Coordinates of C-alpha atoms and ligand atoms in Angstrom, one line a residue:
X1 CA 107.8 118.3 65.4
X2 CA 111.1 116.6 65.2
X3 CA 112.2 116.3 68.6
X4 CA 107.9 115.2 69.8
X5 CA 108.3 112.4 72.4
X6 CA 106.3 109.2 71.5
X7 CA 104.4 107.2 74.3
X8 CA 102.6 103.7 73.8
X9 CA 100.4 102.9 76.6
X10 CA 98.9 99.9 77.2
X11 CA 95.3 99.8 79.3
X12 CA 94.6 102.9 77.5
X13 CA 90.8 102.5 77.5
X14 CA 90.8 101.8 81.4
X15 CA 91.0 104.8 84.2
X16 CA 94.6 105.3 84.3
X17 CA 94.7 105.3 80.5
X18 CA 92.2 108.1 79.9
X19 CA 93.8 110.6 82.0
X20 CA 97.5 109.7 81.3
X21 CA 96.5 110.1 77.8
X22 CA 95.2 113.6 78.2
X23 CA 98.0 114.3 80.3
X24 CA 100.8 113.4 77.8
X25 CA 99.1 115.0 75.3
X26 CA 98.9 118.5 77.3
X27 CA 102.8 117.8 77.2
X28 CA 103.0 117.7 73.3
X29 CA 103.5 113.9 72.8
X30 CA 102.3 111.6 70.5
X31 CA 100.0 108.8 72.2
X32 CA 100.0 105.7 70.9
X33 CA 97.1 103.3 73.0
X34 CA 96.3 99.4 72.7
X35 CA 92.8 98.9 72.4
X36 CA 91.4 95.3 72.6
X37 CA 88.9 94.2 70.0
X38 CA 85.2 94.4 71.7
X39 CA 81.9 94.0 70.2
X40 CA 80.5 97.3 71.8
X41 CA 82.6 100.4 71.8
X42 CA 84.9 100.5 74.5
X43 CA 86.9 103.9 74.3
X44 CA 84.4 105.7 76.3
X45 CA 86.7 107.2 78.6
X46 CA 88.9 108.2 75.3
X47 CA 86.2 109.1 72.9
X48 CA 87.1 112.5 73.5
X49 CA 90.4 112.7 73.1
X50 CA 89.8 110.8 69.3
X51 CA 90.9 112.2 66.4
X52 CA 90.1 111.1 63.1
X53 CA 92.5 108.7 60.8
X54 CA 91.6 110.7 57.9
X55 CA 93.7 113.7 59.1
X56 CA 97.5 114.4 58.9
X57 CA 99.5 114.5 62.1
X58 CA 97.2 112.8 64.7
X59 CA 98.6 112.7 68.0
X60 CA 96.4 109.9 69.6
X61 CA 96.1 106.7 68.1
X62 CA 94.3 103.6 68.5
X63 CA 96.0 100.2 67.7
X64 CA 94.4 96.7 68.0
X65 CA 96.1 94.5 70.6
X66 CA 96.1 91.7 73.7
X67 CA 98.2 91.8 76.1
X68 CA 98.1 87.9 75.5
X69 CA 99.3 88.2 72.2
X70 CA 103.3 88.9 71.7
X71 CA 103.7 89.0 68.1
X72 CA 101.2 91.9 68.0
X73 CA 103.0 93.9 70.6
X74 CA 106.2 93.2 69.5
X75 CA 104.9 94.2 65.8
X76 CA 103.5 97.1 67.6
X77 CA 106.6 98.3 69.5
X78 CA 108.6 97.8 66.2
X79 CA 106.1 100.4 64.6
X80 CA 105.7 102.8 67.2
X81 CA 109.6 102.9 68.6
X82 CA 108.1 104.3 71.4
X83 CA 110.2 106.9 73.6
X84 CA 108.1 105.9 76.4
X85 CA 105.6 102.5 77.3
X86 CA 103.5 102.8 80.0
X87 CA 102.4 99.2 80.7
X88 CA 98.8 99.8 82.2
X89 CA 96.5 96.3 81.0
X90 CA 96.0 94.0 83.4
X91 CA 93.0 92.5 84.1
X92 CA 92.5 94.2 87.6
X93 CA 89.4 93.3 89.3
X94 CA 91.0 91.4 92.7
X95 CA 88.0 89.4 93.5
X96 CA 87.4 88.8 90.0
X97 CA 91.0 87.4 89.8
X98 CA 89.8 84.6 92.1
X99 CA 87.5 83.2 88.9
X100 CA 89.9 83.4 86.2
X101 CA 93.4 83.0 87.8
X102 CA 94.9 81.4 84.6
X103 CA 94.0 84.2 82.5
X104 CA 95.1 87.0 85.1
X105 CA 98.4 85.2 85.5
X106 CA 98.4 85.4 81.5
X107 CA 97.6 89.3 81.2
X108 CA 99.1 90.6 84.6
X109 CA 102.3 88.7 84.7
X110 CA 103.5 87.3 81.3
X111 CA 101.5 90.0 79.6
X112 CA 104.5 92.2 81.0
X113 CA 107.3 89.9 80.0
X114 CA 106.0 90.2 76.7
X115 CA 106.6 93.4 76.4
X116 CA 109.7 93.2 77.9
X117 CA 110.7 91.1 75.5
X118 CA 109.7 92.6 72.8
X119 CA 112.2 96.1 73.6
X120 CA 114.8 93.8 74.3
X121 CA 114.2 91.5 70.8
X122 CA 113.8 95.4 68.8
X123 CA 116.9 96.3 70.3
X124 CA 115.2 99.3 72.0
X125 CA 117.1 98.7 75.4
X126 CA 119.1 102.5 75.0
X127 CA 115.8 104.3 73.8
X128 CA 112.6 103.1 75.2
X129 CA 112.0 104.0 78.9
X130 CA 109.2 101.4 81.0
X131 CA 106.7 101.7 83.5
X132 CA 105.0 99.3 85.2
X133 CA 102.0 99.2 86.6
X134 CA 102.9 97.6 90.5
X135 CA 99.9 98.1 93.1
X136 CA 100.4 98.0 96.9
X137 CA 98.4 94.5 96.5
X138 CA 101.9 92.9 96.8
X139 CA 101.9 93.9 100.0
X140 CA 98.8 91.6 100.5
X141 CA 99.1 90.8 104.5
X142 CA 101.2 93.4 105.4
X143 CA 104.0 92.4 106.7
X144 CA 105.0 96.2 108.3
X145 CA 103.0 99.8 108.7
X146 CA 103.2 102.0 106.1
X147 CA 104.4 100.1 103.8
X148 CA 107.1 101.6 101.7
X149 CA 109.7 99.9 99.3
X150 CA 111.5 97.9 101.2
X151 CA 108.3 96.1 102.6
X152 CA 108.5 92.5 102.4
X153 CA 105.2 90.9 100.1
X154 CA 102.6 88.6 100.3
X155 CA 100.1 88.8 97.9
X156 CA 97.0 87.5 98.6
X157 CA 95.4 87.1 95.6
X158 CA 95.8 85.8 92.3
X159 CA 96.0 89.0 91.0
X160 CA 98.5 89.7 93.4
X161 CA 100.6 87.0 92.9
X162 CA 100.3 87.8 88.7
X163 CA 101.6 91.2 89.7
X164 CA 104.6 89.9 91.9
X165 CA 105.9 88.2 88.7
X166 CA 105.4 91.5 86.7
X167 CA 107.2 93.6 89.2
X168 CA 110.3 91.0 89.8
X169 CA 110.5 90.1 85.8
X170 CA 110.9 94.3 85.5
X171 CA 113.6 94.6 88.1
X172 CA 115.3 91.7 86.4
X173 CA 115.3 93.3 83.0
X174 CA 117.0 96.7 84.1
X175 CA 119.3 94.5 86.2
X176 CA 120.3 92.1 83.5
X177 CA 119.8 94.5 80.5
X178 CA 120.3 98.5 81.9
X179 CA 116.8 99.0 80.8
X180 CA 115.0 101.9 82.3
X181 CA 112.7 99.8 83.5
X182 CA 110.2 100.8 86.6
X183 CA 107.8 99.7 88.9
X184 CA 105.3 102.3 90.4
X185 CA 103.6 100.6 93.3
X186 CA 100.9 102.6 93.4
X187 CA 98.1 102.0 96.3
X188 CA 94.2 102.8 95.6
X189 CA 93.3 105.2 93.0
X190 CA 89.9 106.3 92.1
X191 CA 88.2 109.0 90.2
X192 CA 84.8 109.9 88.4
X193 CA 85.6 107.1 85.8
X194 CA 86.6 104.4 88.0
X195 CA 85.5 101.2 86.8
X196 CA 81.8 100.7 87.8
X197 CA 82.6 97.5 90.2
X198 CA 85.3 98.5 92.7
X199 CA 83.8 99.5 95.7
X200 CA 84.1 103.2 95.8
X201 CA 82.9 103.8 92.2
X202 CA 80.0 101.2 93.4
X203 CA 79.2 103.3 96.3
X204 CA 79.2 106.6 94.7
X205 CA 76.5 105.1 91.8
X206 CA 74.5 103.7 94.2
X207 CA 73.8 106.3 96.3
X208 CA 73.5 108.6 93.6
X209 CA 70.6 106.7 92.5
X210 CA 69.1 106.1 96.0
X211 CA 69.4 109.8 96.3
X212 CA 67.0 110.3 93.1
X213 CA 65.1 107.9 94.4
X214 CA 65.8 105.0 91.3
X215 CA 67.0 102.4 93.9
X216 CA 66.4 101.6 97.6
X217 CA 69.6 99.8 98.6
X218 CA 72.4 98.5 97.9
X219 CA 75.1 95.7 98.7
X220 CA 78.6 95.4 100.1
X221 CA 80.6 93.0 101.3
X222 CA 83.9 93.6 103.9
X223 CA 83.2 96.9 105.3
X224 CA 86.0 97.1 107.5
X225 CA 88.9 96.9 104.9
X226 CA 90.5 99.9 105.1
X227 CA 92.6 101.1 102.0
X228 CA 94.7 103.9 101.2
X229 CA 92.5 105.9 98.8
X230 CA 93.8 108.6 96.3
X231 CA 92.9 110.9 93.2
X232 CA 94.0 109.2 89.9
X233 CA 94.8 112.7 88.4
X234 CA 97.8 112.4 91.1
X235 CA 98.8 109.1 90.3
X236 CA 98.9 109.6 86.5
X237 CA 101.3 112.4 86.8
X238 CA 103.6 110.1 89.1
X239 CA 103.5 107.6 86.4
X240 CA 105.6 110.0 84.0
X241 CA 107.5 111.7 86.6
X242 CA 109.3 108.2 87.2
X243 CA 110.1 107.8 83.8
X244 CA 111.6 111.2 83.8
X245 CA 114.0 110.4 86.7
X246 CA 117.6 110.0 86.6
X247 CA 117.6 106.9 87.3
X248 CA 115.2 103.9 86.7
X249 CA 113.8 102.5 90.5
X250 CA 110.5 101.7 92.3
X251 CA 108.5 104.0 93.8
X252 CA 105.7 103.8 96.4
X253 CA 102.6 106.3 95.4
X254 CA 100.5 106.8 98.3
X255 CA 98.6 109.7 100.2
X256 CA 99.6 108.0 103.7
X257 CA 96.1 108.1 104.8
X258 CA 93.8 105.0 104.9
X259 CA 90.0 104.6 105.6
X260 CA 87.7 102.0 106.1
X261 CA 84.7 101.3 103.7
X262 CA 82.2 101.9 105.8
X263 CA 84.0 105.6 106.3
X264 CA 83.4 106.1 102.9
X265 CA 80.4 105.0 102.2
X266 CA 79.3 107.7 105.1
X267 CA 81.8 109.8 103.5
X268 CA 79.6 109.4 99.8
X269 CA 76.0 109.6 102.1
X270 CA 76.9 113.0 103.5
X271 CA 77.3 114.8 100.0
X272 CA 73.5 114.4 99.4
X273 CA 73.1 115.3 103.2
X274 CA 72.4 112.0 104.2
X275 CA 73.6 110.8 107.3
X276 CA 73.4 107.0 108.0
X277 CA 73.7 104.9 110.9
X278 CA 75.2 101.3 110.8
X279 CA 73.6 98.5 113.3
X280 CA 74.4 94.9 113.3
X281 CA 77.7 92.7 113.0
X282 CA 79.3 91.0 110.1
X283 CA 77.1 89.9 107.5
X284 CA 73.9 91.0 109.5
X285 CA 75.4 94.7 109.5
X286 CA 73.2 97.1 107.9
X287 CA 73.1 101.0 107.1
X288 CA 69.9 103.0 108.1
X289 CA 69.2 106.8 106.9
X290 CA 69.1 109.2 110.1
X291 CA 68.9 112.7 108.7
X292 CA 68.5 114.3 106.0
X293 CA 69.3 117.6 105.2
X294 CA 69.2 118.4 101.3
X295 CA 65.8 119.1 101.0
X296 CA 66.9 118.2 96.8
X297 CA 67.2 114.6 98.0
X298 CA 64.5 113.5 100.7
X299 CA 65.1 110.0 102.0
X300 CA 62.5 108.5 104.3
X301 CA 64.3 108.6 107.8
X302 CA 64.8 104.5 109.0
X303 CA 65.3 103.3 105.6
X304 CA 67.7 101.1 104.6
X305 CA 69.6 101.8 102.5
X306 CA 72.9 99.1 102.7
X307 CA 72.9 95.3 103.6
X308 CA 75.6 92.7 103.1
X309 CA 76.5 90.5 100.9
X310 CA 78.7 87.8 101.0
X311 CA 79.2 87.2 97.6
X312 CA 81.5 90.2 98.0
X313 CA 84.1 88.9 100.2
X314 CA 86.9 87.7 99.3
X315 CA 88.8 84.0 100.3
X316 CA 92.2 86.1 101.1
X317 CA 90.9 89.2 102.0
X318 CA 93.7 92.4 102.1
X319 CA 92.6 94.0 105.4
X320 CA 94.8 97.6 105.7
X321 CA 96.8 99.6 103.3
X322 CA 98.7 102.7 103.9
X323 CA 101.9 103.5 102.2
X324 CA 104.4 105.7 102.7
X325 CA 105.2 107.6 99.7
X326 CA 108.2 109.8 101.6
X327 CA 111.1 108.6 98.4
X328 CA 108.7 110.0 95.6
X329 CA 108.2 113.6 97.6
X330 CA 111.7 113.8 98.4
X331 CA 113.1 112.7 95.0
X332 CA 110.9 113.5 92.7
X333 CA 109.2 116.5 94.3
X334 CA 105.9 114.2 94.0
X335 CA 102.9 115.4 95.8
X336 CA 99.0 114.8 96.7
X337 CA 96.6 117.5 95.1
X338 CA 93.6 115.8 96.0
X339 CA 92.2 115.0 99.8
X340 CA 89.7 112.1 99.8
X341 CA 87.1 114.6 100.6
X342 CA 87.8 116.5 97.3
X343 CA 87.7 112.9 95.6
X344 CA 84.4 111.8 97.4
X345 CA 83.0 115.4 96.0
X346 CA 84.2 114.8 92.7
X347 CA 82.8 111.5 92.2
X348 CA 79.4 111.9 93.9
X349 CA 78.7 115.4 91.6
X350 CA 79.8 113.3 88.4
X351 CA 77.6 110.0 89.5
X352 CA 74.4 112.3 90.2
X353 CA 75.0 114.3 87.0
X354 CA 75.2 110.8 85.1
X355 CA 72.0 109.6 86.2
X356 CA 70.2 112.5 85.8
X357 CA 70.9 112.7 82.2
X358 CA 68.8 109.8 82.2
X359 CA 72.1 107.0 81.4
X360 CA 71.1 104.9 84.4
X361 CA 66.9 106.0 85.0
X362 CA 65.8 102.7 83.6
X363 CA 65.0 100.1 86.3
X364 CA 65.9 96.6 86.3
X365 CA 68.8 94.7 84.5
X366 CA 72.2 93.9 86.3
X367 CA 73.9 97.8 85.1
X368 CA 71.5 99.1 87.7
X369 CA 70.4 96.6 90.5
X370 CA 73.0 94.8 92.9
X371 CA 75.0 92.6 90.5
X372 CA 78.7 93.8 90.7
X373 CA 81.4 92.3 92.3
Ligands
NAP1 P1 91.2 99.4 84.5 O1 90.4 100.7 84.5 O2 90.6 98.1 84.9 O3 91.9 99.3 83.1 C1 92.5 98.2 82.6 C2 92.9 98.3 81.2 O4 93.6 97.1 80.7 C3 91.7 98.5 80.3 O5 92.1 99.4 79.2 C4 91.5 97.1 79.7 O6 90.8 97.1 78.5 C5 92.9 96.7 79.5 N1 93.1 95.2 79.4 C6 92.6 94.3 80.2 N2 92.9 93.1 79.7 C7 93.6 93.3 78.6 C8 94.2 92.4 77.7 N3 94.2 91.1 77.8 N4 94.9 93.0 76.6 C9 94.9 94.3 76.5 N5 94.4 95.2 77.3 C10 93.7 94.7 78.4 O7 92.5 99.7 85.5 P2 93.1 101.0 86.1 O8 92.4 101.3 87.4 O9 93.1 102.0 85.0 O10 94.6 100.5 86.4 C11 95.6 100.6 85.5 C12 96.7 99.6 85.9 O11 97.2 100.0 87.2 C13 96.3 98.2 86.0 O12 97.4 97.4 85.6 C14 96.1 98.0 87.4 O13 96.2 96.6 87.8 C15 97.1 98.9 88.0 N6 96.8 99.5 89.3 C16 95.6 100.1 89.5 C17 95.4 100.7 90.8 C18 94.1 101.5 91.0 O14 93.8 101.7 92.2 N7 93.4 101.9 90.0 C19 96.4 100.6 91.8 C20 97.5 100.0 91.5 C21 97.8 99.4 90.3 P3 89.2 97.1 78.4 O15 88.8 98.6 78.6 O16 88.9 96.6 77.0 O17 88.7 96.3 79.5
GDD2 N1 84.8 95.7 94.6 C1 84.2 95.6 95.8 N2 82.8 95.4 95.8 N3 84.9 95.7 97.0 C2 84.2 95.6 98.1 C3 82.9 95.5 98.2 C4 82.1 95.3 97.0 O1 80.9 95.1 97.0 N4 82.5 95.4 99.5 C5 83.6 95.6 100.2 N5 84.7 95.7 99.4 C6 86.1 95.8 99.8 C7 87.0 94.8 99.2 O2 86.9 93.5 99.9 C8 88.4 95.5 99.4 O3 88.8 95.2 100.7 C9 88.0 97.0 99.3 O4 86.6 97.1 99.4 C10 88.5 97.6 98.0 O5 88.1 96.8 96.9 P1 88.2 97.3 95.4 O6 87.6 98.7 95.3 O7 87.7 96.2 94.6 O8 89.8 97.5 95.2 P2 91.0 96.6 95.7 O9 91.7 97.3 96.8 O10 90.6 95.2 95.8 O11 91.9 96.7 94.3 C11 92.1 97.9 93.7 O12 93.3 98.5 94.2 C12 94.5 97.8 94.0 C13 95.6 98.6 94.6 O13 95.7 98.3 96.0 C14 92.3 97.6 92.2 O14 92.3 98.8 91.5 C15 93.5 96.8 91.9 O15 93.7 96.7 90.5 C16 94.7 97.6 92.5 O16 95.9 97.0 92.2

């Protein structure tokens, strides 16, 4: 195909990856992905988009990389002469930001420059259009409600802060250099493949599993952070629909509807037709069963079946997001196909289909108990 647009994404074995991948390649282009170097497979969320070397005319391929490393994406870039790079790795786990600041700062904020940089070095200013990963943790303690655009930051994490140099470095380089460079700042997304230890995709596998009767309880930490929670099928499509705008600018991506934790963890309880009841305050707050009404899934009424855990606060905790994503529907037409109910649904059915295949039936071992952050 002559005229086939070419995409390099970075992150492409995370969440965002995965379905922006199957999403470009529904549109007929050719998907270039940086995949780090792991001793166990890591494509899982990709494995079934792969397509063998050995053929002619792949559309989706795989390229070894670090975000760390600039002569390999500059090397990369140079090979690929991407249309399109949609700058997804980042190290992105916010409490685990707190234990390895250094790196995040590495990966998260120069990680960006570098590629940057690298269009800029190539010469690919005029041809290669950027997006950048932004999240509505810049907003950190919010300094107005919603938060759209024009909110002031104040990140509140090292993670955050890694993000607030990626975000300003991209404005800088379409300032100094025209480039079509943009930031989405895009506020909670989650989805059946969510990464196993942010709290939603936590919730969803844990109760799965208490449902079937594998575990008894589980652990949270801050239940009364309340976040603006959306479907990253949505979000992915946002991500090219900015780099198919007129012009290049930053865009808040947000359903404009935020709930607290412990909402969704009774949220996640009521598709197995559980209904809980919280007692207690702070750290001695815990979750009892009250009814059950699936006769598929019989808990014993009074058990418990959530405690907390203070391992899984945070020092700066981010306490409310909602944004207000009113310049994306009116510019771009953007909107929300997903309600957090349809998500909750989506992600329960694919947790308690997961463990019934047998993936998670063994007991024991930190992939199953209460380990994760
Ligand atoms: P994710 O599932 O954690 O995926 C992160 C990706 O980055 C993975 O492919 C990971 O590779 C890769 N990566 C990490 N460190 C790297 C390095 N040093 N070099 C190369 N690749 C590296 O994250 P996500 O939820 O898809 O989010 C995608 C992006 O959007 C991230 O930048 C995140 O910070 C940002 N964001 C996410 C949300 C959200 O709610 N999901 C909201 C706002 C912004 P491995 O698979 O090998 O670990
Ligand atoms: N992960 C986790 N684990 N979070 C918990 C837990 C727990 O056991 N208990 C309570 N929480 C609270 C956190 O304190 C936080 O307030 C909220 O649940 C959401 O936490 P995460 O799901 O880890 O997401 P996040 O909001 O910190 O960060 C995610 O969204 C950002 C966009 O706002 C990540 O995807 C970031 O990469 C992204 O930028």
């Amino acid at each position: 195909m002559a005229d086939q647009k070419v995409a390099f994404i970075t992150g492409v074995t995370g969440q965002d990856g995965a379905y922006l991948s199957e999403f470009l390649l529904k549109k007929g282009y050719k998907v270039h992905g940086l995949k780090r170097r792991s001793s166990l497979f890591n494509t899982d969320r990709i494995d079934h988009l792969y397509q063998d070397p050995h053929v002619d005319n792949q559309n989706f391929i795989l390229h070894y990389g670090d975000m760390t490393d600039s002569t390999n994406l500059t090397r990369l870039i140079q090979k690929i002469q991407p249309d399109e790079i949609y700058n997804l790795a980042a190290m992105s786990h916010v409490r685990v930001s707190f234990e390895m600041p250094e790196y995040v700062a590495d990966v998260d904020g120069i990680g960006t420059l570098r590629i940057l940089e690298a269009v800029r070095l190539l010469g690919l200013e005029k041809k290669t259009r950027i997006y950048q990963a932004s999240t509505s943790e810049l907003y950190g303690k919010i300094q107005e409600v919603p938060q759209k655009e024009s909110t002031p930051f104040y990140p509140r994490s090292p993670y955050g802060v890694a993000k607030i140099y990626a975000y300003w470095i991209t404005v800088n380089y379409r300032e100094a250099y025209n480039m079509f460079a943009c930031n989405g700042i895009l506020f909670n997304h989650e989805s059946p493949i969510r990464g196993e230890t942010f709290v939603t995709r936590k919730t969803t596998r844990a109760i799965s599993r208490i449902a079937l009767g594998l575990q008894d309880k589980f652990y949270l930490g801050n239940l009364d952070a309340k976040r603006d929670w959306g479907h990253a099928k949505d979000y992915v499509r946002m991500m090219w629909m900015i780099l198919q705008a007129d012009e290049p600018e930053d865009w808040v991506i947000a359903t404009g509807k935020s709930t607290t934790v412990r909402d969704f963890v009774r949220m996640a309880f009521a598709e197995v037709g559980v209904s809980i009841v919280f007692e207690g305050d702070g750290i001695n707050e815990k979750a009892f069963v009250e009814s059950c009404s699936n006769e598929k899934y019989q808990i014993p009424l009074g058990q418990e079946v959530l405690s907390i855990d203070e391992r899984y606060y945070r020092p700066t905790e981010v306490d409310l997001l909602i944004g207000d994503a009113t310049k994306a529907k009116e510019k771009l037409g953007w909107e929300c196909q997903y309600e957090l109910s349809d998500l909750v649904k989506d992600m329960m059915q694919s947790d308690l289909k997961l463990m019934l295949k047998g993936q998670y039936l063994e007991e024991g071992g930190y992939r199953t108990m209460n380990y994760y952050e």
